[in-house]
Protein backbone atom coordinates (compact mmCIF):
# COMPACT_ATOMS: atom_id res chain seq x y z
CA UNK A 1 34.24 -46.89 37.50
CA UNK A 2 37.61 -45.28 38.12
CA UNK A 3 38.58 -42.10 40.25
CA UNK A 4 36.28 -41.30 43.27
CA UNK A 5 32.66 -42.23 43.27
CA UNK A 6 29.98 -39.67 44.23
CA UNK A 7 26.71 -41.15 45.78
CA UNK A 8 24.15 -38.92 47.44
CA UNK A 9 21.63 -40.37 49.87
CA UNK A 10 17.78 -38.61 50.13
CA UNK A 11 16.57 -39.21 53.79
CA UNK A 12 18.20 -39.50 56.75
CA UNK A 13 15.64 -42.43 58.30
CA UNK A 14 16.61 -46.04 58.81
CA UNK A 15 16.90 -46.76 55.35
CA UNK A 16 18.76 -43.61 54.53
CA UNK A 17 21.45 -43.94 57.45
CA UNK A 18 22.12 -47.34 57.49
CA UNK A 19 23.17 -46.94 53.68
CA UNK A 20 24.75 -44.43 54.15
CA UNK A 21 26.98 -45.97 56.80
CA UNK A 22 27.74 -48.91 54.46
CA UNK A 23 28.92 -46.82 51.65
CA UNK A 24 31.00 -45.15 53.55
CA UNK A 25 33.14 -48.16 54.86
CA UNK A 26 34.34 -47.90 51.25
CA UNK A 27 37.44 -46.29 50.15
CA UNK A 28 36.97 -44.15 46.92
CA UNK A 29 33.42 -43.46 47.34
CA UNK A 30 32.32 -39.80 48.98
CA UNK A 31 28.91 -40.02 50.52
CA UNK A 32 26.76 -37.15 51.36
CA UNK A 33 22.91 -37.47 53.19
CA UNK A 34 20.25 -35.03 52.50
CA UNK A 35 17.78 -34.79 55.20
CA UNK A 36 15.66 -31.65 56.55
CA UNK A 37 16.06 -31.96 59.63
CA UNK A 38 19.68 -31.85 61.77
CA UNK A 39 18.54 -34.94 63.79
CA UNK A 40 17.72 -38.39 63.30
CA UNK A 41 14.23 -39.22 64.33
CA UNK A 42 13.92 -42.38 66.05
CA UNK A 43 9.90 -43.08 64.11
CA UNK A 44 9.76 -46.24 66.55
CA UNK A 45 9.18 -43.95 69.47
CA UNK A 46 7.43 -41.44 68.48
CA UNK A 47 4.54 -42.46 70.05
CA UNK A 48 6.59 -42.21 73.01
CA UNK A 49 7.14 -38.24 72.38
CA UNK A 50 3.71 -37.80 72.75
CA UNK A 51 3.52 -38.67 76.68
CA UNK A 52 7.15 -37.80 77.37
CA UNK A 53 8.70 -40.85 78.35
CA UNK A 54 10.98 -40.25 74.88
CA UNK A 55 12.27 -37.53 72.73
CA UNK A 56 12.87 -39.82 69.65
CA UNK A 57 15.40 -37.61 68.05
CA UNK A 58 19.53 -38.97 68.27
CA UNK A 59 22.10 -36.85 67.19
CA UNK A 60 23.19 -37.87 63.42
CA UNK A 61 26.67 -37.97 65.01
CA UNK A 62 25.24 -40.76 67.09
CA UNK A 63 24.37 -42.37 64.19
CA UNK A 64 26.05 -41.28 60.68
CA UNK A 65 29.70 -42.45 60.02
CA UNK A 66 31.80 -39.43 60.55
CA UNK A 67 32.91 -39.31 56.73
CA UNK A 68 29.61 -38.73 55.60
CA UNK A 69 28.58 -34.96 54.59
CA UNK A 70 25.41 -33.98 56.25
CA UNK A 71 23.30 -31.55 54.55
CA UNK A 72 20.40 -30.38 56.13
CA UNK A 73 17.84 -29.27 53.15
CA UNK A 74 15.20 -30.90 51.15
CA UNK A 75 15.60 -32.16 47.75
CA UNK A 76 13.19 -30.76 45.44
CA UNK A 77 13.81 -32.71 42.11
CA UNK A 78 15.81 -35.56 40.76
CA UNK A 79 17.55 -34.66 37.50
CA UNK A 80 18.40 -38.37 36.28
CA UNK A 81 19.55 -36.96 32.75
CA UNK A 82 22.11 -34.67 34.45
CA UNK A 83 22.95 -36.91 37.63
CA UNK A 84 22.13 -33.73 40.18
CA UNK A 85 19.75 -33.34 42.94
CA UNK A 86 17.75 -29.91 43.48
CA UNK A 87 17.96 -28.68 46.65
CA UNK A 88 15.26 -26.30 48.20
CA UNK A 89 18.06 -23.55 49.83
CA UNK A 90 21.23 -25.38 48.60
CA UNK A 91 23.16 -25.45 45.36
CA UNK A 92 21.93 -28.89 43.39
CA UNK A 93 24.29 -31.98 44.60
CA UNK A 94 25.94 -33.87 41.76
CA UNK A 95 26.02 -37.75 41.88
CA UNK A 96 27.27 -40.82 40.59
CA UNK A 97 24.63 -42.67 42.29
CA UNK A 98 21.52 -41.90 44.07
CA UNK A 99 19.76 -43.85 47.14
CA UNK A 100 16.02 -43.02 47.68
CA UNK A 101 15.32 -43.13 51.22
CA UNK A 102 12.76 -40.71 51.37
CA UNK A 103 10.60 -42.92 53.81
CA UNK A 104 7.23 -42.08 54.63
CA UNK A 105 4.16 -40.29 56.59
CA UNK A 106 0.48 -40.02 57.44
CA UNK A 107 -1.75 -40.38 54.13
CA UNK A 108 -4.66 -38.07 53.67
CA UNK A 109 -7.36 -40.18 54.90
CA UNK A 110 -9.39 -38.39 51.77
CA UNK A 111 -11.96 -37.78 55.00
CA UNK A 112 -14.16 -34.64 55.27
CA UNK A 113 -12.48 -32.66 58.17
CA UNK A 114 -9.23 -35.05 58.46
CA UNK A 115 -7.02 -32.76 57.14
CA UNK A 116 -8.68 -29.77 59.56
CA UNK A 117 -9.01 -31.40 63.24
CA UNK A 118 -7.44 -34.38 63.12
CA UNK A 119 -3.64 -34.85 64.25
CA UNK A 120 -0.65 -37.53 63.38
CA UNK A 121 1.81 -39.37 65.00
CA UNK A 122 4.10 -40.48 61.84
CA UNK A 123 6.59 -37.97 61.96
CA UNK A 124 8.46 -35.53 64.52
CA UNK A 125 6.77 -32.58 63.73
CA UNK A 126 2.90 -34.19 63.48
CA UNK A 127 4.37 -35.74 67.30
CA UNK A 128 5.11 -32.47 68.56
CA UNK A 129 1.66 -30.83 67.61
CA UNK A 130 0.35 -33.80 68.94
CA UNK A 131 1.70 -33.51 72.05
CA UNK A 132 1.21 -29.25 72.72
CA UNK A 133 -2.87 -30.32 71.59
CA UNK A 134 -2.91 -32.91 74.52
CA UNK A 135 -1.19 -30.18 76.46
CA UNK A 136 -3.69 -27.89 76.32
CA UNK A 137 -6.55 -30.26 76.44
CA UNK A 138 -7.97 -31.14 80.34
CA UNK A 139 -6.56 -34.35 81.48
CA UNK A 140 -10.24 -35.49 81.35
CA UNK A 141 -11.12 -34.72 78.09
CA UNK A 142 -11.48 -37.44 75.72
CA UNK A 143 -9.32 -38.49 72.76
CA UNK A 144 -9.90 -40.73 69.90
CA UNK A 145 -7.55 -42.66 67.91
CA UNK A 146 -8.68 -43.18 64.50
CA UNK A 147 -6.59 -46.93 63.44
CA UNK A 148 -6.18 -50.16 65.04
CA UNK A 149 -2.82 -50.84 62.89
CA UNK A 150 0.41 -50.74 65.54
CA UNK A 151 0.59 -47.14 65.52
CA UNK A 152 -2.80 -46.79 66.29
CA UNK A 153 -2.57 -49.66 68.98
CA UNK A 154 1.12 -48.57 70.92
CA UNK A 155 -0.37 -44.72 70.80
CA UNK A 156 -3.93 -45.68 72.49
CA UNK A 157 -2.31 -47.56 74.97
CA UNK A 158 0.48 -44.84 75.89
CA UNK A 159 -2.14 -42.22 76.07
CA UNK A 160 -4.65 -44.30 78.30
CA UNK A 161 -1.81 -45.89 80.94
CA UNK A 162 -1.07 -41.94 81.66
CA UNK A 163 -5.05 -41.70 82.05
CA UNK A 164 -6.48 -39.84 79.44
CA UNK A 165 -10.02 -41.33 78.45
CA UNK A 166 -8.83 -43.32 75.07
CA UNK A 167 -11.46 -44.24 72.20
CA UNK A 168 -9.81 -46.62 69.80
CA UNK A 169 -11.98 -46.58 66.95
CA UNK A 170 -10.81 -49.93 64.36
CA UNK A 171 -12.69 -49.39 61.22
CA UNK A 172 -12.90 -53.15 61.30
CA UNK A 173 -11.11 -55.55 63.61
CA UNK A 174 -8.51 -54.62 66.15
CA UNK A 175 -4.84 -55.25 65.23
CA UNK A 176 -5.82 -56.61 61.48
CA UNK A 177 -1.80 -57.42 61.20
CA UNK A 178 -1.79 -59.91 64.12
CA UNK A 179 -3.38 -63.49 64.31
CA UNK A 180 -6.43 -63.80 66.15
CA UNK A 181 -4.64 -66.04 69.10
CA UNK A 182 -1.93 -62.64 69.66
CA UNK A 183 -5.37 -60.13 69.05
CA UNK A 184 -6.25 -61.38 72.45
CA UNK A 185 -3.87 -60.27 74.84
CA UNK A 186 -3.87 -56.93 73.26
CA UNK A 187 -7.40 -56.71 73.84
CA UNK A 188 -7.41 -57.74 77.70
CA UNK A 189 -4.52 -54.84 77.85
CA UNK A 190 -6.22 -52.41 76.26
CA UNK A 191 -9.21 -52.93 78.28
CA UNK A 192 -7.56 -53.07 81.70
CA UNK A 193 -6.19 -49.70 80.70
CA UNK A 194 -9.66 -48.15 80.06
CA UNK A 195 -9.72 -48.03 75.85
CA UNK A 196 -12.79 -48.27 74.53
CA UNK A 197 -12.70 -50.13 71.10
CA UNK A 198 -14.77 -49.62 68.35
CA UNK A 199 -14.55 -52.13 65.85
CA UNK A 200 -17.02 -54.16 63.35
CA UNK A 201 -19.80 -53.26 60.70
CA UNK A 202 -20.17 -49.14 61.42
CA UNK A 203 -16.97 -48.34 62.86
CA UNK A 204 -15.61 -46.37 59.96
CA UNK A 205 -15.09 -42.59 60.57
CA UNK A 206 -16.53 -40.30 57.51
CA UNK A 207 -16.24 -36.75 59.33
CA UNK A 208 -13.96 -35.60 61.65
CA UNK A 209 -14.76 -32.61 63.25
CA UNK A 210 -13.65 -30.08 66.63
CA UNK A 211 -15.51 -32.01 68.78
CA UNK A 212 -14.83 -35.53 67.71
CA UNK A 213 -16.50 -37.90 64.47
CA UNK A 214 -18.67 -39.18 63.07
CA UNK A 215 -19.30 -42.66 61.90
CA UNK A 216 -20.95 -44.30 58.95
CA UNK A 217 -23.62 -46.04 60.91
CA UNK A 218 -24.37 -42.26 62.45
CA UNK A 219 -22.77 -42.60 65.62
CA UNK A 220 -21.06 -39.48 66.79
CA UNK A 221 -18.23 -39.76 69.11
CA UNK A 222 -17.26 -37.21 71.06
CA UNK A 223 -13.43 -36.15 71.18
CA UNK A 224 -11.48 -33.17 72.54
CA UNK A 225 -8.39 -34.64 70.28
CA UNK A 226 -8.58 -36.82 67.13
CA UNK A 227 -5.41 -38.70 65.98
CA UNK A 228 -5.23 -40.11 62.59
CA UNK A 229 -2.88 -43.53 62.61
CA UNK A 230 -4.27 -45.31 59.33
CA UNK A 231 -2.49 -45.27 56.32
CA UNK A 232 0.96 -44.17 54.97
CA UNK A 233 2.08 -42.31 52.40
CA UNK A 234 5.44 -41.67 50.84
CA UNK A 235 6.39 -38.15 49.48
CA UNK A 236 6.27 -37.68 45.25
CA UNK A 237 9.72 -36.53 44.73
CA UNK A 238 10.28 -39.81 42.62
CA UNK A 239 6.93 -38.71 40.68
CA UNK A 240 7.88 -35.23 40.48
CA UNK A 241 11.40 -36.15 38.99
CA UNK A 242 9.36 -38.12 36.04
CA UNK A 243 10.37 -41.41 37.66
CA UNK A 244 7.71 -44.18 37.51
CA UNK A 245 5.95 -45.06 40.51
CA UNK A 246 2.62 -47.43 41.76
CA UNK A 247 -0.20 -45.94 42.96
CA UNK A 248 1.22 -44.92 46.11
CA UNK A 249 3.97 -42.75 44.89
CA UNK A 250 6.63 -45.47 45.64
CA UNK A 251 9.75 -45.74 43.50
CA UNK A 252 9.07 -48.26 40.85
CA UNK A 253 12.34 -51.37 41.52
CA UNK A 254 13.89 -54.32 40.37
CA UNK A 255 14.73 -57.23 42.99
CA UNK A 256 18.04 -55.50 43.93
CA UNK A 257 16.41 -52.27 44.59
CA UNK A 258 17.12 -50.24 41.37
CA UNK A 259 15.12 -48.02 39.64
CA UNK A 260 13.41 -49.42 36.25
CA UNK A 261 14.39 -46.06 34.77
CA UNK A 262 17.60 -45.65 36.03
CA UNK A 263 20.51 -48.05 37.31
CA UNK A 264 22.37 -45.66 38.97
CA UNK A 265 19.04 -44.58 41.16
CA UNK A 266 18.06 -47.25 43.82
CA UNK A 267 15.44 -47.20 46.40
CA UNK A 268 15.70 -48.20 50.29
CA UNK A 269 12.96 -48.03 53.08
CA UNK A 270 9.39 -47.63 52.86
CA UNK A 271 9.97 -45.27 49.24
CA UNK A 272 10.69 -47.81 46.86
CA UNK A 273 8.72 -51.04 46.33
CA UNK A 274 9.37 -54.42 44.35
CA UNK A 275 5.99 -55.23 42.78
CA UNK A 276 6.92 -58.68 42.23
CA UNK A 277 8.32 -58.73 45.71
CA UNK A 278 6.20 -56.73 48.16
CA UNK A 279 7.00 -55.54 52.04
CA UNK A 280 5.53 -54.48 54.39
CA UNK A 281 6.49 -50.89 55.17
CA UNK A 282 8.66 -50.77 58.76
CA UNK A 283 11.96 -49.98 60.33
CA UNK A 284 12.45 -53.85 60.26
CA UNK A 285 13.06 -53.52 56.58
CA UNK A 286 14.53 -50.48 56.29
CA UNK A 287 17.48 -51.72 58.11
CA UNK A 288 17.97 -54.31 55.63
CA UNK A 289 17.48 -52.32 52.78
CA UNK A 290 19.71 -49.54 53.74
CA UNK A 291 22.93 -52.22 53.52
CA UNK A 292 21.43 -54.14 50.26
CA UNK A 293 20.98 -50.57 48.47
CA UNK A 294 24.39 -49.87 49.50
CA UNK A 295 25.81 -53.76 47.97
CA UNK A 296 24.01 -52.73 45.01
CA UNK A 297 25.58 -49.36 44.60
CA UNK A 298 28.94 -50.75 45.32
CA UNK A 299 28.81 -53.85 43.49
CA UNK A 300 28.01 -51.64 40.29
CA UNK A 301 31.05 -49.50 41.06
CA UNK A 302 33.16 -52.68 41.14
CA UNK A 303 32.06 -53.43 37.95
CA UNK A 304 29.83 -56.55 39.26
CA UNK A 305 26.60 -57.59 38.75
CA UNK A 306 24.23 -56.62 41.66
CA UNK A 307 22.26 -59.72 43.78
CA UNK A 308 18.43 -59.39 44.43
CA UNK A 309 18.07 -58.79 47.96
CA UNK A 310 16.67 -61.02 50.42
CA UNK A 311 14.59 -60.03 53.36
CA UNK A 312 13.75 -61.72 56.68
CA UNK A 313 11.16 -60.84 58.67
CA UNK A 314 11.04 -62.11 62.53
CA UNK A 315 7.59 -60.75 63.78
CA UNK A 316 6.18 -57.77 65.03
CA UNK A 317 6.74 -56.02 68.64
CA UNK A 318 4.48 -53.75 69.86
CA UNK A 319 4.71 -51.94 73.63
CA UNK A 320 1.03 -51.02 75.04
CA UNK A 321 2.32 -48.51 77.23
CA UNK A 322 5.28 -48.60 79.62
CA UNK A 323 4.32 -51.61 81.43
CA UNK A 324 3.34 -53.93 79.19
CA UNK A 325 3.77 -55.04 75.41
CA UNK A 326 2.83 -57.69 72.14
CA UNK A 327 5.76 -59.27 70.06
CA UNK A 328 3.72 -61.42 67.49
CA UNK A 329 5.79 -64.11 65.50
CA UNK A 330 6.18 -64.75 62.24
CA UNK A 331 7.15 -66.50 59.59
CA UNK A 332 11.00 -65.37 57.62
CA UNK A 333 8.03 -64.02 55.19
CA UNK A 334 6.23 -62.15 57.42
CA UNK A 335 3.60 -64.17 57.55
CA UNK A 336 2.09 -64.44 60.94
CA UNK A 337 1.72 -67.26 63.31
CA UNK A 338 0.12 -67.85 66.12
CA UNK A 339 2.76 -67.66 68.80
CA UNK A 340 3.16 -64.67 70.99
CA UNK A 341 4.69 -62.92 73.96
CA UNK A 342 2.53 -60.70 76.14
CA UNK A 343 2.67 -58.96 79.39
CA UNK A 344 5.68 -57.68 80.91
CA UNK A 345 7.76 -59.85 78.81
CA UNK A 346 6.22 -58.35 75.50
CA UNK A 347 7.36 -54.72 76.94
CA UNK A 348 10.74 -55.99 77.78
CA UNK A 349 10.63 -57.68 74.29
CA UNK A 350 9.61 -54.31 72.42
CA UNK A 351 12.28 -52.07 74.25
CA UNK A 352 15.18 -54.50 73.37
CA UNK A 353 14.73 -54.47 70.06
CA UNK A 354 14.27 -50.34 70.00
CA UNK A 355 17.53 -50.18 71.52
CA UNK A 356 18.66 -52.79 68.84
CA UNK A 357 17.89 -51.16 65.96
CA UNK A 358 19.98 -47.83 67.72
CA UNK A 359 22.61 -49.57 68.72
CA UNK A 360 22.74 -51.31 64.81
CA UNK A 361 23.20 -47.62 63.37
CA UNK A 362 25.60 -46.26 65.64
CA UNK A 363 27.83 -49.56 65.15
CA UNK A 364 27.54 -49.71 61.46
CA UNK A 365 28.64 -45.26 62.24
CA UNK A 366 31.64 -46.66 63.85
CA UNK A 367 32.56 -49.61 61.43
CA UNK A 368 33.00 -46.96 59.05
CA UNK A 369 35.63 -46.03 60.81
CA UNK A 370 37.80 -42.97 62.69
CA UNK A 371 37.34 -40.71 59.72
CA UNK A 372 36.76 -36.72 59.78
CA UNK A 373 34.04 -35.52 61.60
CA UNK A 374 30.97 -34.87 59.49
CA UNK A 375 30.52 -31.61 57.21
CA UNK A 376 27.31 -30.53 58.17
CA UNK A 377 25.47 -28.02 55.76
CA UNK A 378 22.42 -25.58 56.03
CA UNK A 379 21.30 -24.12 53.49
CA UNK A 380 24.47 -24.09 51.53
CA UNK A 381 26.13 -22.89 54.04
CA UNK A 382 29.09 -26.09 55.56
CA UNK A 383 30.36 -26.21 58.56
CA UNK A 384 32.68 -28.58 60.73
CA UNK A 385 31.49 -30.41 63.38
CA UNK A 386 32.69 -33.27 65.57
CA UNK A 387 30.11 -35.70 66.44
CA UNK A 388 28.81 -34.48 69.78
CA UNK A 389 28.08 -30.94 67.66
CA UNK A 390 25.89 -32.44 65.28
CA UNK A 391 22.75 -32.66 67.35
CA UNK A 392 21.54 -29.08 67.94
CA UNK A 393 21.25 -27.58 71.47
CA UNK A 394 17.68 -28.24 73.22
């Protein structure tokens, strides 16, 4: 391709950003993120949000290479025909390429009453009404966490090590993605801290009301505040652009992330999946598929034929409040193993590799280079800001 090269990135999460900050290491190609919100959330910690001990936002000019456009809106619809994203209050961005990075959020559980009484901790603004429920909620009344997945797990274990009275309620065994050897620890934690866990033949919620749910063997368990933790969804903007999908509304891919209806559309983060190559949906492959989505795009610019992308997978860490964490081992796969880190050590463990993944996207903002300060727009509306601006007054 000669001349400049337009690409336009949908979502400002792991995937979205670290992209992002590759493309933009490149001379001749102009990169501009679309994400609602003026702040990068920081998903790993939300949890954390919820008792305080984190905000989980950065500043995108933390984060974002300074030559990348920031435009705070949400795409509405992918015109692949035309090469042009709709925006909701914007004009409609044109593009050369297109990286979907849309990421993902709490699925409807399909549960009578779920969508009514129960609250999630997947994104910033499910966190926040999280948090103003346990607010106004006694500091005795009881709370149930519907999910023994690690959401479900880290956000039990930060509620109960601040004292709240924590049900954990499985649905069938608790932490299904560990082995059975690293299940154990977690289970002595979670116990010390006061969690009662639910797990086994009956513990599957089919009501949730005001005052707790209801399981299918009949048990009703009582619950000032319900939080919903299993299952993901991602959002249908792919679908809704006539893009083809699986069953869970992810972006349909080849092995080096592009589209199988497009070539100059290609997926990174939990949006887009590789049937023939499946992952597990987490920030420890978004950060690698940020960069490969960016290879791909630029390798296609340079007239080159794009490489399938290879993942590595090291484990999974998990913190069970402030004091104490999991990080379970596994296979480059992701297949787990049974070795383990627990206590103290887990926590310390857990909280260096939050701080990792940061400190990744603010160096990969600054290997871009000393460029001018993002464009930030809302609405339509640009404005110039240098990156200490781009994060929005408390």
């Amino acid at each position: 391709m000669s001349g400049n090269a337009e690409v336009v990135v949908v979502g400002g999460g792991y995937g979205g950003v670290t992209a992002a900050n590759r493309l933009a290491r490149r001379d001749g190609v102009s990169v501009t993120l679309v994400n609602p919100r003026p702040e990068f959330v920081s998903r790993i910690r939300l949890h954390q949000l919820v008792t305080g001990s984190d905000d989980a936002v950065e500043g995108f000019g933390e984060v974002l290479a300074g030559n990348v456009r920031l435009v705070v809106d949400t795409a509405t619809r992918i015109d692949a025909a035309e090469r042009r994203v709709s925006l909701a209050d914007g004009d409609p961005l044109p593009y050369d390429y297109l990286v979907y990075a849309v990421g993902s959020g709490a699925a409807d559980p399909g549960v009578p009453g779920a969508a009514e009484f129960a609250h999630w901790v997947s994104d910033l603004e499910g966190a926040e009404r999280l948090r103003s429920a346990l607010d106004a909620a006694p500091a005795s009344a009881p709370v149930i966490v519907v999910g023994a997945g690690p959401t479900g797990l880290e956000t039990a274990a930060e509620l109960a090590e601040t004292g709240r009275k924590v049900t954990l309620v499985c649905g069938d065994v608790l932490g299904p993605s560990l082995h059975a050897r690293v299940r154990r620890p977690v289970a002595r934690r979670l116990a010390r801290l006061g969690v009662t866990v639910l797990e086994g033949p009956g513990a599957q919620v089919t009501e949730v009301t005001g005052e707790g749910v209801r399981l299918d063997d009949g048990r009703v368990q009582p619950g000032a505040v319900t939080i919903w933790t299993a299952g993901f969804r991602v959002p249908d903007l792919a679908a809704h652009s006539g893009l083809r999908t699986d069953s869970a509304g992810r972006l349909l891919t080849d092995t080096t992330l592009t589209s199988v209806d497009d070539e100059r559309i290609v997926a990174a983060g939990d949006a887009g999946v590789m049937p023939d190559h499946p992952f597990r949906m987490s920030c420890q492959a978004a950060v690698q598929l940020g960069p490969a989505a960016a290879d791909t795009i630029l390798r296609r610019i340079a007239g080159k034929t794009p490489a399938p992308v290879r993942m590595f997978f090291a484990g999974q860490c998990l913190s069970l409040g402030r004091k104490e964490g999991v990080t379970q081992f596994s296979y480059p796969n992701d297949k787990v193993n049974a070795l383990g880190i627990s206590g103290r050590t887990g926590a310390g463990v857990k909280e260096i590799a939050c701080r990792f993944t940061l400190n990744k996207l603010v160096s990969g903002a600054r290997r871009a280079g000393s460029r001018p300060a993002a464009r930030v727009s809302h609405g339509g509306t640009t404005d110039r800001t240098t990156p200490s601006d781009a994060r929005p007054a408390a």
